CSV table of C-alpha atoms in Angstrom, one decimal:
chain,number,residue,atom,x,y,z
A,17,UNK,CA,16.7,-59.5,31.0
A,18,UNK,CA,18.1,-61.3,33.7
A,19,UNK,CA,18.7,-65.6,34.7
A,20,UNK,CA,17.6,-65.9,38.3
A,21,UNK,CA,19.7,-66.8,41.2
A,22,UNK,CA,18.3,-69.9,43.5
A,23,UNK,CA,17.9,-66.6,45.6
A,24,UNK,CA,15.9,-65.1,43.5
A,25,UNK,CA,12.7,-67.7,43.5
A,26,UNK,CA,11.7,-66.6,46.9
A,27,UNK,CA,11.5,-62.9,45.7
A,28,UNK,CA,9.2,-64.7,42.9
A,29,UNK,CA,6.9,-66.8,45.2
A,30,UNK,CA,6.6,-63.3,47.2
A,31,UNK,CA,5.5,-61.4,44.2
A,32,UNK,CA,3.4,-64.0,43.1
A,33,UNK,CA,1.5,-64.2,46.4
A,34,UNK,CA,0.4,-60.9,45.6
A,35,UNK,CA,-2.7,-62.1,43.9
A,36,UNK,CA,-2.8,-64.9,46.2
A,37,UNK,CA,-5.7,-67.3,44.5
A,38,UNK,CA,-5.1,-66.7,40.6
A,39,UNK,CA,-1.3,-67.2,42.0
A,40,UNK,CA,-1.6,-70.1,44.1
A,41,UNK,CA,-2.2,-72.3,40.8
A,42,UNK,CA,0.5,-70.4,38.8
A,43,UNK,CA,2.6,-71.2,41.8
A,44,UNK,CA,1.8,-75.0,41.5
A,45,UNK,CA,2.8,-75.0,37.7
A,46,UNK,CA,6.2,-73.8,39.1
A,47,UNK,CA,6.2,-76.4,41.7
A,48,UNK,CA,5.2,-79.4,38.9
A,49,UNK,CA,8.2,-78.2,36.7
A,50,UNK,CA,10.8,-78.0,39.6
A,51,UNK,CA,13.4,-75.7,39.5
A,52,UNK,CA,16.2,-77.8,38.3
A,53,UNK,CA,18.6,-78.6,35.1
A,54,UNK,CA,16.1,-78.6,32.7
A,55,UNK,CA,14.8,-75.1,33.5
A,56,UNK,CA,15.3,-71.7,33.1
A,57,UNK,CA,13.5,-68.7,35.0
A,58,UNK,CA,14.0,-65.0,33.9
A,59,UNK,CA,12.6,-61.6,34.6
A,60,UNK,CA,11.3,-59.8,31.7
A,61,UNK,CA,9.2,-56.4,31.5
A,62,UNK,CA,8.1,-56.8,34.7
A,63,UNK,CA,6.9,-60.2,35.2
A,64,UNK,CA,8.2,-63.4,35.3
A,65,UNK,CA,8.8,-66.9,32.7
A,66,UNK,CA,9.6,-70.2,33.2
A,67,UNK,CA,11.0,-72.2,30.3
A,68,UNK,CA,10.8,-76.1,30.3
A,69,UNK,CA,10.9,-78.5,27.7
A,70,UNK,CA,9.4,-76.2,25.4
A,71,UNK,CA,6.6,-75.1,27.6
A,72,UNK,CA,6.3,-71.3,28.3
A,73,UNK,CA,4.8,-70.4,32.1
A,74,UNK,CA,4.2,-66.8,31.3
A,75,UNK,CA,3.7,-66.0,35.5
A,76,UNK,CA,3.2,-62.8,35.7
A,77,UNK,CA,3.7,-59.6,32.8
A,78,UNK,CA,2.5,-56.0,34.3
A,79,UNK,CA,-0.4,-54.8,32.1
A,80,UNK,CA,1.6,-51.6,30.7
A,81,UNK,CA,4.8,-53.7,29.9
A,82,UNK,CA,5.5,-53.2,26.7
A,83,UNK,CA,6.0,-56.3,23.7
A,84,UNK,CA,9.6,-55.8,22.9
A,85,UNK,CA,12.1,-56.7,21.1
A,86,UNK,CA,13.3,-58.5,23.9
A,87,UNK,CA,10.3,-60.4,24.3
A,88,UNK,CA,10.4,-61.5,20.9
A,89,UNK,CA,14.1,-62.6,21.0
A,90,UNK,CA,13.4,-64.4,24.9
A,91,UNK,CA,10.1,-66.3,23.0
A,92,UNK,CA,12.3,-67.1,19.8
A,93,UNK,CA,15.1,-68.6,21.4
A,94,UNK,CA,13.4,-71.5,22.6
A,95,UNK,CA,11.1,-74.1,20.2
A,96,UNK,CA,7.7,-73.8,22.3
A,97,UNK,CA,5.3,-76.1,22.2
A,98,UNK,CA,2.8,-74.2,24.2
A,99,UNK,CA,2.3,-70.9,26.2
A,100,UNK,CA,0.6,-70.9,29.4
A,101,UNK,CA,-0.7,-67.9,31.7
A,102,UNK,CA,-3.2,-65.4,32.7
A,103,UNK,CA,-5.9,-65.1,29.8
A,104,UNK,CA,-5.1,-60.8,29.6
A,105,UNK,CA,-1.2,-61.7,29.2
A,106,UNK,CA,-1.5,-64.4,26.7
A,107,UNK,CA,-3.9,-62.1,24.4
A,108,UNK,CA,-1.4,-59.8,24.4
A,109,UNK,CA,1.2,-62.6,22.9
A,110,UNK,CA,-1.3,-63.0,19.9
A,111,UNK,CA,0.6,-60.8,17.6
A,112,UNK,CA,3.9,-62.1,18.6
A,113,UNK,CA,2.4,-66.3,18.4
A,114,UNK,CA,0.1,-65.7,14.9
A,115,UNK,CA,-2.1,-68.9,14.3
A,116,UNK,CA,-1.9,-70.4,17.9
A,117,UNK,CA,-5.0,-71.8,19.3
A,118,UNK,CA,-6.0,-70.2,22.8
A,119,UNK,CA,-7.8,-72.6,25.1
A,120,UNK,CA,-9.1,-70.8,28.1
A,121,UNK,CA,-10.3,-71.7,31.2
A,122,UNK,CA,-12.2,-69.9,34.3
A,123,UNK,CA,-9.6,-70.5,37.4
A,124,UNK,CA,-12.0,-70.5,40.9
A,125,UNK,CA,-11.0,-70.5,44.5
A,126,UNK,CA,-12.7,-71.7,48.0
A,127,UNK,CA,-11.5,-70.6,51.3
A,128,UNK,CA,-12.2,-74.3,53.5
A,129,UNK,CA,-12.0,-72.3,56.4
A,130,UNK,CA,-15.5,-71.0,56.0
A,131,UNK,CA,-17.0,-74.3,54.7
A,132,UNK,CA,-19.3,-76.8,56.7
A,133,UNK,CA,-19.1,-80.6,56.2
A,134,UNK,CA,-22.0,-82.0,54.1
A,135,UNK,CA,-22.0,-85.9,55.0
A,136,UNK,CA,-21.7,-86.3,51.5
A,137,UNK,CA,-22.7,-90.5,50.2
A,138,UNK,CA,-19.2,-90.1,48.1
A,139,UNK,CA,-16.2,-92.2,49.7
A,140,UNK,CA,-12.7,-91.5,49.7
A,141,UNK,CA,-10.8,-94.0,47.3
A,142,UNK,CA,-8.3,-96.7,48.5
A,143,UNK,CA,-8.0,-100.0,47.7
A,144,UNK,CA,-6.9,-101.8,44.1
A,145,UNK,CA,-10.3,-102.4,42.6
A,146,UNK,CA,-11.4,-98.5,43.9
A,147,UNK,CA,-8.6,-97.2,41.2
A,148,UNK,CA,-9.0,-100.2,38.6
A,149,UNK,CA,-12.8,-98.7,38.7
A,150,UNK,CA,-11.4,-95.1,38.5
A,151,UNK,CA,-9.1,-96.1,35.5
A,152,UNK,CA,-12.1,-97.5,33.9
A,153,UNK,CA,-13.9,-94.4,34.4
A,154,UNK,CA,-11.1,-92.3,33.1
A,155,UNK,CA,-10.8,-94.2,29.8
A,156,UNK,CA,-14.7,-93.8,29.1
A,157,UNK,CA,-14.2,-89.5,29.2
A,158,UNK,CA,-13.6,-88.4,25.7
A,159,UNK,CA,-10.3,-85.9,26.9
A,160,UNK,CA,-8.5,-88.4,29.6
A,161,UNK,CA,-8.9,-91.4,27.4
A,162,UNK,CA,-5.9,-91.4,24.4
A,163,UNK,CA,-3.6,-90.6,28.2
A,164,UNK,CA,-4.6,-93.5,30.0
A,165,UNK,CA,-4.6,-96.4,27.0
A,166,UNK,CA,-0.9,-95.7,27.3
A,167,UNK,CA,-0.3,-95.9,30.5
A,168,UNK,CA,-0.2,-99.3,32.4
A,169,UNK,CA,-3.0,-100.3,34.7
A,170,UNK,CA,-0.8,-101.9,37.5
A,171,UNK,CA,1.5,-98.4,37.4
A,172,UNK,CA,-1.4,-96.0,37.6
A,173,UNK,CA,-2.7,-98.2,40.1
A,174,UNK,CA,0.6,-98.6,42.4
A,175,UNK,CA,1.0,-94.9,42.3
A,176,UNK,CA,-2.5,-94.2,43.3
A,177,UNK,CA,-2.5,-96.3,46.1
A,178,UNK,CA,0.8,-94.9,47.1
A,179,UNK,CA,-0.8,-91.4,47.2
A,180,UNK,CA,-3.2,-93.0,49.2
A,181,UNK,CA,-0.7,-94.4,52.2
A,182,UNK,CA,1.7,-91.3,52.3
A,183,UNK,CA,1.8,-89.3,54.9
A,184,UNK,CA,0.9,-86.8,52.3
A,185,UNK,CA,-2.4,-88.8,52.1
A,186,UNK,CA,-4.5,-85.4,53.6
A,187,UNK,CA,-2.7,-83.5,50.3
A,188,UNK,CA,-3.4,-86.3,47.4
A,189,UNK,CA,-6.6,-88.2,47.5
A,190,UNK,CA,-9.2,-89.2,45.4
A,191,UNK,CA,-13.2,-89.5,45.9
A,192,UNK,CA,-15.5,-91.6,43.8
A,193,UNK,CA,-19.5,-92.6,43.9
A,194,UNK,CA,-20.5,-95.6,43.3
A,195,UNK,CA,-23.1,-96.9,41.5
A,196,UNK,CA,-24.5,-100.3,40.0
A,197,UNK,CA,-20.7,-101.8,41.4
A,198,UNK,CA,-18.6,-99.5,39.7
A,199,UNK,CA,-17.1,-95.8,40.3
A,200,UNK,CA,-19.2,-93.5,38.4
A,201,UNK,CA,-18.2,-89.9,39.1
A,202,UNK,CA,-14.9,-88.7,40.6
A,203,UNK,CA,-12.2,-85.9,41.6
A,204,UNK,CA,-9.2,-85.6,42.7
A,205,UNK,CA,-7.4,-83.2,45.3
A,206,UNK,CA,-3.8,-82.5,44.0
A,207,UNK,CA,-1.9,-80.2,46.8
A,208,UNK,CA,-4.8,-77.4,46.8
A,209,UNK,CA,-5.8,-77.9,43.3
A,210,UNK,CA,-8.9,-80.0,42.8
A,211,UNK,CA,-8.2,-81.7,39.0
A,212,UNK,CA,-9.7,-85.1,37.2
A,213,UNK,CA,-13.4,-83.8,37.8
A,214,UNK,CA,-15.5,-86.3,35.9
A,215,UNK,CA,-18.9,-88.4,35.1
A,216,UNK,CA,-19.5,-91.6,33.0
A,217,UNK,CA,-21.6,-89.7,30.5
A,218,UNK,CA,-24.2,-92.4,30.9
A,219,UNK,CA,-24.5,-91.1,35.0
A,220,UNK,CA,-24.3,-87.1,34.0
A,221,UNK,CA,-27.2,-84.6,35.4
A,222,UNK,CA,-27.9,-86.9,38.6
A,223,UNK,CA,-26.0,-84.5,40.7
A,224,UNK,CA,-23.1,-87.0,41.3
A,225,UNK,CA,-20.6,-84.5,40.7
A,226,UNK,CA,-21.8,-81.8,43.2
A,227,UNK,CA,-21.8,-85.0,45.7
A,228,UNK,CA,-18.1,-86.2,44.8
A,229,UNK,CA,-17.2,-82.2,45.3
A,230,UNK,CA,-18.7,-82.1,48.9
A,231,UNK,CA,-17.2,-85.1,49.5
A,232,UNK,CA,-13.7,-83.6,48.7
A,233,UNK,CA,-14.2,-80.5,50.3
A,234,UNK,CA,-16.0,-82.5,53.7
A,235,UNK,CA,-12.1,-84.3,53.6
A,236,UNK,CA,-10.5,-81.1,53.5
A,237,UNK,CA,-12.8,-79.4,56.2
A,238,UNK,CA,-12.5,-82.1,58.8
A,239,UNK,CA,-8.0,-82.1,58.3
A,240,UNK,CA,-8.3,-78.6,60.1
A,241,UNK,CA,-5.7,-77.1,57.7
A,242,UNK,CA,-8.5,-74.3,56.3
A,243,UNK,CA,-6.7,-74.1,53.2
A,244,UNK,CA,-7.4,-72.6,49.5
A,245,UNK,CA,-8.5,-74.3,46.9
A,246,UNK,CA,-8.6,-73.8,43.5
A,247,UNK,CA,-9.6,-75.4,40.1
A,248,UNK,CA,-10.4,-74.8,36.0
A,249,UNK,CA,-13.6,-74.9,34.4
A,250,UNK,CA,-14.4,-75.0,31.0
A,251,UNK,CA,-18.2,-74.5,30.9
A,252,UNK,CA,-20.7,-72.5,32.1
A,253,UNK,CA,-22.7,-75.6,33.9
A,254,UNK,CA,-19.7,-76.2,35.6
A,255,UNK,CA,-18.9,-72.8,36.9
A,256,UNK,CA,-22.2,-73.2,38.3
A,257,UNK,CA,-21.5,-75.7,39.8
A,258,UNK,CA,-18.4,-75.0,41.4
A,259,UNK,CA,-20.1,-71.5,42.7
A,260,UNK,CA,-23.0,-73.7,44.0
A,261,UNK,CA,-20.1,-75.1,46.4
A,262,UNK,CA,-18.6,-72.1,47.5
A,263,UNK,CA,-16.3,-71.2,45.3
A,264,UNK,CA,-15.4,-67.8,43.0
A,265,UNK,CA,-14.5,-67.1,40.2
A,266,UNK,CA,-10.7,-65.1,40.6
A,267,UNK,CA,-9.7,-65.0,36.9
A,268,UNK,CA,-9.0,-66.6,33.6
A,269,UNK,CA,-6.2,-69.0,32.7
A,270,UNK,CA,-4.9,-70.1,29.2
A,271,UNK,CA,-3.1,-72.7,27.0
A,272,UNK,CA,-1.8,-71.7,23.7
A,273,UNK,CA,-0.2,-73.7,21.3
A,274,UNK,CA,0.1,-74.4,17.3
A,275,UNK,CA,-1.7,-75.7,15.5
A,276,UNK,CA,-2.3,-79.4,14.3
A,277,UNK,CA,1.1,-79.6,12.4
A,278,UNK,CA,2.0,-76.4,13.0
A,279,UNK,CA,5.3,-74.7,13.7
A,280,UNK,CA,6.7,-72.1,16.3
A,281,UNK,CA,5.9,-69.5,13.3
A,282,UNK,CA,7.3,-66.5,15.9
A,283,UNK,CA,6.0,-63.3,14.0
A,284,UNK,CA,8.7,-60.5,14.3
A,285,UNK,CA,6.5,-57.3,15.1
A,286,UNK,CA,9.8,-55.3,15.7
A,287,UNK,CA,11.8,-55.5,12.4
C-alpha cells in the first residue's frame, strides 16, 4: 500500500477515464472532496481510495483483487461513517462491513452532442423569488427537507444566485416550472452531473419532470460544449424517464453505512 504523491492523481484521473461515464461521477466525488489536508488517497489491490472525514470513495478495486489483510487494516484504521463506490466493489466489502445498509442507485449517462433542443416551457432560474420558490419546493420533498430547515433562506439564496452570475453560470444552473405562481418541479446541473431532480408531490405524473429535464439538457445543447452527462436514479419510473431523454444506463453506484446507532463494527475475516 502506498500514500500518493500530488504526482500521482493525474495517473488516477487517467485510469479512471478508463470507464469514462461510470468514472466521470466517481471523478466528481474526488473533485467535491478536494485533494487537500484533510485527505488521504492510496492505492490498494489494484484500485484506488479516498479517505475524508470518515467517508470511504472506494474508486476503483479490480474484480480478481483479493480482500486482504490489508484491506481490512486500510478500512480499520479510519472511523467510517460510510463507504461509497461501484455496486460490484461494495458487495464484495459486505463481509468485511457486517450489518451496513447498502443504498444503491442506477448511475446513467447522455452524450449532448447527439441531442436536439426541445423548446421546452421550463425556464432557467435567476432571480430571489425564483430560488425562495425552489427552497419552498425543496422543503416540501420528504428526503431534501430535514437539510434545508437548517440551512438559512438568505444563504441558500445568495449562493444560488451567485451560481447564477459566474462565469461558471453555463456549469451550475438551475431549471424550474412554474405553475399556479410558484416553482413546481425542478433540477439542477452541477458541473456534468444533473442532481436535485424533483416534484411537489401534489404536481407528480403531469410530465413536469420530463419538461424541466429537456429544459436542462436544451441549456446544455445550445452552450456548444457537447458534453457528458450523468445522474442517479432510484426507481424504475425514473430510469424510464431518464432513458425517454436519451440517456443509458452505464452502471450501479452505492452508499453504505451503519446502521441507526450503529458502530464501525469492522469484521476481521483474516484472523
Amino acid at each position: 500500500m502506498k500514500r500518493l504523491d500530488q504526482e500521482d492523481v493525474g495517473a488516477v484521473l487517467g485510469q479512471l477515464e478508463k470507464n469514462r461515464m461510470m468514472n466521470l461521477f466517481m471523478i466528481r466525488c474526488l473533485e467535491d472532496f478536494s485533494l487537500g489536508t484533510e485527505s488521504e488517497l492510496y492505492s490498494l489491490a489494484g484500485g484506488f481510495l479516498l479517505v475524508f472525514k470518515g467517508i470511504l470513495a472506494h474508486i476503483v478495486l479490480e474484480d480478481d483483487a483479493p480482500m486482504d489483510r490489508e484491506l481490512e487494516n486500510f478500512l480499520s484504521a479510519h472511523d467510517l461513517r460510510s463507504v461509497m463506490g461501484r455496486s460490484r466493489t461494495l458487495e464484495r466489502l459486505a463481509d468485511i462491513l457486517p450489518d451496513w445498509k447498502r443504498d444503491s442507485y442506477i448511475l446513467l449517462g447522455v452524450d449532448t452532442a447527439g441531442c436536439v433542443a426541445s423548446g421546452s416551457l421550463a425556464e432557467r432560474l435567476s432571480s430571489y423569488s425564483d430560488y425562495r420558490s425552489l427552497l419552498e419546493l425543496y422543503r416540501s420533498i420528504d428526503e431534501y427537507r430535514a437539510d434545508h430547515r437548517r440551512r438559512d433562506d438568505e444563504a441558500f439564496i445568495e449562493e444560488r444566485l451567485s451560481y447564477d452570475s459566474s462565469p461558471q453560470g453555463h456549469d451550475h444552473f438551475t431549471v424550474g416550472l412554474r405553475k399556479d405562481g410558484k416553482i413546481v418541479s425542478a433540477a439542477t446541473l452541477n458541473g456534468f452531473m444533473v442532481v436535485n431532480v424533483c416534484t411537489h408531490r401534489k404536481y407528480r405524473r403531469r410530465g413536469y419532470a420530463t419538461m424541466v429535464m429537456q429544459k436542462l439538457l436544451d441549456e446544455v445543447i445550445m452552450d456548444g460544449t457537447g458534453r457528458d452527462l450523468v445522474l442517479l436514479a432510484d426507481t424504475p419510473e425514473a430510469v424510464r424517464m431518464y432513458e425517454h431523454l436519451g440517456f443509458k444506463c452505464v452502471g450501479s453506484f452505492s452508499v453504505m453505512r451503519p446502521q441507526q446507532g450503529g458502530k464501525h463494527a469492522l469484521r476481521q475475516i483474516h484472523p
